[in-house]
mmCIF file of C-alpha atoms in Angstrom:
data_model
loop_
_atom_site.group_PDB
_atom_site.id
_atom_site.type_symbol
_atom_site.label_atom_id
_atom_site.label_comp_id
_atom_site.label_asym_id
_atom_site.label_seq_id
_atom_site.Cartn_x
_atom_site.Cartn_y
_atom_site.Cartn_z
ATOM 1 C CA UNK A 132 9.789 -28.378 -77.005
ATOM 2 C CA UNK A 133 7.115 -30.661 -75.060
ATOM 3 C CA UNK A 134 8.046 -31.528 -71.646
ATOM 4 C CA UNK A 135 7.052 -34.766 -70.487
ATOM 5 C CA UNK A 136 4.930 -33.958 -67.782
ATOM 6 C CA UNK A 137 2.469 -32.439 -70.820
ATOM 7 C CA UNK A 138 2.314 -35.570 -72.881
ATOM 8 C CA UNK A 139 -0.906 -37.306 -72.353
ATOM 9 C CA UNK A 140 -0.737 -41.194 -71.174
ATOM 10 C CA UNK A 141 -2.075 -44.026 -72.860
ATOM 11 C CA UNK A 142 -5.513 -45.402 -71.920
ATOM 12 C CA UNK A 143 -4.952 -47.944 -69.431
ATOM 13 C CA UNK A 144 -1.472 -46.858 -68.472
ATOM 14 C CA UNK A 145 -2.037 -46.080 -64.786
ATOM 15 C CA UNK A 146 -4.220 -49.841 -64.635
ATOM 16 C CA UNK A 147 -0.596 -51.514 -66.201
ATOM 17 C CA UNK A 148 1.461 -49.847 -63.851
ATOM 18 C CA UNK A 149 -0.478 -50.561 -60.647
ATOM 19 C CA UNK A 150 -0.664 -54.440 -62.038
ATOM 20 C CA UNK A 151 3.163 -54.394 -62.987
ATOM 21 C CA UNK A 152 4.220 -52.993 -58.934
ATOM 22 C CA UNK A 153 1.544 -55.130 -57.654
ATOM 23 C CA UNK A 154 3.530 -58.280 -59.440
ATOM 24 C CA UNK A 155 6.742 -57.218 -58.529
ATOM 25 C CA UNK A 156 5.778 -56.625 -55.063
ATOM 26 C CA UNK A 157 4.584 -60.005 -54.921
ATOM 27 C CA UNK A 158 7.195 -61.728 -56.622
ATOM 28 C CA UNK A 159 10.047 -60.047 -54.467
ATOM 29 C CA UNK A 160 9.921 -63.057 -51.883
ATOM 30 C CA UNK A 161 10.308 -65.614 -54.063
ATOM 31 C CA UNK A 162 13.193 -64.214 -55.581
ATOM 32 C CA UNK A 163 14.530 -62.970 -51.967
ATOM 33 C CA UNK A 164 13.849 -66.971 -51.181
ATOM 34 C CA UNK A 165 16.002 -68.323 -54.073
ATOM 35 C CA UNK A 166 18.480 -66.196 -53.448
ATOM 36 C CA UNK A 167 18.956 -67.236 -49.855
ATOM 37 C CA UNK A 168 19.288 -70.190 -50.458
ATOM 38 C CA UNK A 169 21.607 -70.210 -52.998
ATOM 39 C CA UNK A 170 25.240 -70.521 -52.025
ATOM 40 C CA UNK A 171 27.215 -68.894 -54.928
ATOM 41 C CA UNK A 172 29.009 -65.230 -54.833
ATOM 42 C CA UNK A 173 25.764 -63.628 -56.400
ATOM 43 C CA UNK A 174 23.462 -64.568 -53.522
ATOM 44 C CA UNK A 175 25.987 -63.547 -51.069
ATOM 45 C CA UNK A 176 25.704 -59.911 -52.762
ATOM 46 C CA UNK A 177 22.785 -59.680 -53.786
ATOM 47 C CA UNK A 178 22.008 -60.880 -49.668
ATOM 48 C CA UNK A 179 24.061 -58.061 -48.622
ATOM 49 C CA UNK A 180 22.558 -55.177 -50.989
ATOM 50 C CA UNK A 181 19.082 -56.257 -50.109
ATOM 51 C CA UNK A 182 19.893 -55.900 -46.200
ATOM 52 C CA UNK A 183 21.093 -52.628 -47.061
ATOM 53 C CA UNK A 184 18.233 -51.414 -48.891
ATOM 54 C CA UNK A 185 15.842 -52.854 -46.493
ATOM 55 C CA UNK A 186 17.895 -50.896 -43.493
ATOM 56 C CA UNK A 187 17.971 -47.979 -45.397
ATOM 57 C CA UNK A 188 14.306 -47.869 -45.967
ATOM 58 C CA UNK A 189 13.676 -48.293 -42.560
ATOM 59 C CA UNK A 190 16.057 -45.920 -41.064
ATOM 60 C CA UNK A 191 18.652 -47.524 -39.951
ATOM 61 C CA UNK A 192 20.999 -47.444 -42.328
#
C-alpha cells in the first residue's frame, strides 16, 4: 500500500497552494466585513465563532 506522504506532487502544486492561502488570507476581511454588518442569525454566529477562533489563536481562549 502507498502512503501518502510517498506520492509525488504535481508540478506547480506548492506555487497553487501558496496563491490559494495567500487569497484566502486576503479575502478573510472582506468576508469578516460583510458579515458584521449583516444583521441576520448567521452573522451573529458566524461573529461569535470567529471571536472564538481569533481568542483561541491568541491564547486567550
Amino acid at each position: 500500500m502507498t502512503h501518502a506522504r510517498d506520492l509525488a506532487l504535481p508540478h506547480g502544486y506548492t506555487d497553487l497552494l501558496g496563491d490559494l492561502k495567500s487569497r484566502g488570507q486576503a479575502a478573510r476581511p472582506r468576508a469578516v466585513a460583510i458579515v458584521i454588518t449583516g444583521s441576520n442569525a448567521a452573522g451573529v454566529i458566524a461573529r461569535l465563532e470567529w471571536a472564538d477562533r481569533d481568542a483561541h489563536l491568541n491564547g486567550k481562549g
